[in-house]
C-alpha cells in the first residue's frame, strides 16, 4: 500500500531538486552501489501507507544506526560484478549465448560474484544482523536463497589464488546462464542492505530521529523540534494536530518563514511515510492515505488557466479525494492568492470551514487574510498560529518561531522603502540613509 501523492507535491517539497540542484533525495543518497541508488529513488517515489511496513523499515534502519555497521562490500567489487552480469540481460534479450566480454573480464566478474555471495552469507550470520528483529524476514530470505544447491560451490570456494580456466567457465555458465535470476535476486537483497546502512549512517551523522507510525484512525500528528533538513542553521518548531484540532490556520508577514515551515512539516510527513529518519526532535504520526501540498503552484499555460483557476482545480482535486473517504495531509500556502481580496476572503473562509468538518484528515492553511482568520475562530477544530516579526527601528526581524494566535503583520512597504525603490523610481538613484 502506497501513500497517494502527485507531481505538484514532489516539486513543492523539492524531493528530487530542480535543474541539477540538490533535493531531499540527495541528502539521503549515500549509497555505495548503482542498484542501491535506484532502489532509494523508488522508495522516495513510493512512500508507504501501511503502518506495519513503515515501522518495520524504520526499525531495521534504526537498529543498524545504533550498531554503526558499515556496508560490508567494496564498491569496486560491485563495479566488476555488475559489468559482468549485465551481459546476461543482453544475452537474454538478444537470445544469444555468445559473450561479448573478454577472458579477463569474465574471470574478474566471476571472482567478484563469488566474493559477494560469501560476504553476504558472513554478514547475515553475524550476531549483530541476527539480533535485528525487523530484519529477520529479509535475513531468512537471504539464508534460504543461499541454501540453494546452486550456491554451494561458490560458498565453498577458497579464492586464495587465481581460479582455473575450467572453474571460471563452470561458474560463468552458472552465474550468467543457469542461475542468473537467483544471482539477481540476491543482489536485490544486497542493494536494499546498502540503502538501510547508508540511511542509518546519515541518521547518526545528522542526528535525525525515527518517527513512530500510529494506527490508522487516530488522525494525529505530533512533531517536536521539526526543521528543514536543507537549512544550515535551522529554527525548529513544534506542531500537534488531531481530530479536535485538525486545521492549522497560519499567518505571518512575507519573509517570516511560513513557506519554510510548511515545507519542513510536509517533508517530515512525506519522509516518515517512507520509513526513514526525519529532521526533528521527535515525531509520532497517524499513517495517512495521501499527502497533497500546494506551496508553489504555477499557472497552467497549457490549458490557458490563470493562477486562480489553477488553485480552484487544486482544491477540487483535494475535495474529490476527501469525498472518497481518504485520510489526507493537506497543505495550502496562501490559499486563493490569485484572486481579489474579497473573493479570496470568502473562498478561504468557506473552504477552510469545510476542511475543519473532515475529522479524518489534517490541514494546514496559510493566509495573509487575517480577517478570514478572525471569522474562522468560531470553528473549534481550527487552531491559529503565526510567525512573528519584530521591528528593530525600521528594519523587520524574524524569529521563525511559532506563536499562538493571528498576526496582521504587514511589512511590504517598509521593505520597499528600505530598498530605496521609490527613490530610484523618482530620482533615478537611492537616497543615502544611515543603513546604507
Coordinates of N, CA and C in Angstrom, one line a residue, residues 243 246-247 322 349-361 363 376 378-382:
X243 N -8.0 15.1 15.6 CA -9.4 15.4 15.1 C -10.0 16.6 15.9
X246 N -7.9 19.7 13.8 CA -7.4 19.1 12.6 C -7.0 20.1 11.5
X247 N -7.2 21.5 11.8 CA -6.8 22.5 10.9 C -5.9 23.5 11.6
X322 N -11.1 13.7 -0.8 CA -11.7 13.7 0.6 C -13.1 13.0 0.5
X349 N -12.6 31.4 3.8 CA -13.5 31.0 5.0 C -14.3 29.8 4.6
X350 N -14.9 29.7 3.5 CA -15.8 28.6 3.1 C -15.0 27.3 3.0
X351 N -13.9 27.3 2.3 CA -13.1 26.1 2.1 C -12.5 25.6 3.4
X352 N -11.9 26.5 4.2 CA -11.3 26.1 5.4 C -12.3 25.6 6.4
X353 N -13.5 26.2 6.5 CA -14.5 25.7 7.4 C -15.0 24.3 6.9
X354 N -15.0 24.1 5.6 CA -15.4 22.7 5.2 C -14.3 21.7 5.5
X355 N -13.1 22.1 5.4 CA -12.0 21.2 5.7 C -12.1 20.8 7.2
X356 N -12.4 21.8 8.1 CA -12.4 21.6 9.5 C -13.5 20.5 9.9
X357 N -14.5 20.3 9.1 CA -15.5 19.3 9.4 C -15.1 17.9 9.0
X358 N -14.0 17.8 8.3 CA -13.5 16.5 7.9 C -12.5 16.0 8.9
X359 N -12.9 15.2 9.9 CA -12.1 14.9 11.0 C -11.1 13.8 10.7
X360 N -11.2 13.2 9.5 CA -10.3 12.1 9.1 C -9.0 12.6 8.5
X361 N -8.9 13.9 8.2 CA -7.7 14.5 7.6 C -7.2 15.6 8.4
X363 N -5.1 19.5 8.0 CA -5.0 20.6 7.1 C -4.1 21.7 7.7
X376 N -13.0 32.6 11.2 CA -12.9 31.2 11.4 C -12.8 30.8 12.9
X378 N -14.8 30.9 15.1 CA -16.0 30.3 15.6 C -15.9 28.7 15.4
X379 N -15.0 28.2 14.6 CA -14.9 26.8 14.4 C -13.9 26.2 15.4
X380 N -14.3 25.4 16.4 CA -13.4 25.0 17.5 C -12.3 24.1 17.0
X381 N -12.4 23.4 15.9 CA -11.3 22.5 15.5 C -10.3 23.2 14.6
X382 N -10.3 24.5 14.5 CA -9.3 25.2 13.8 C -8.3 25.9 14.9

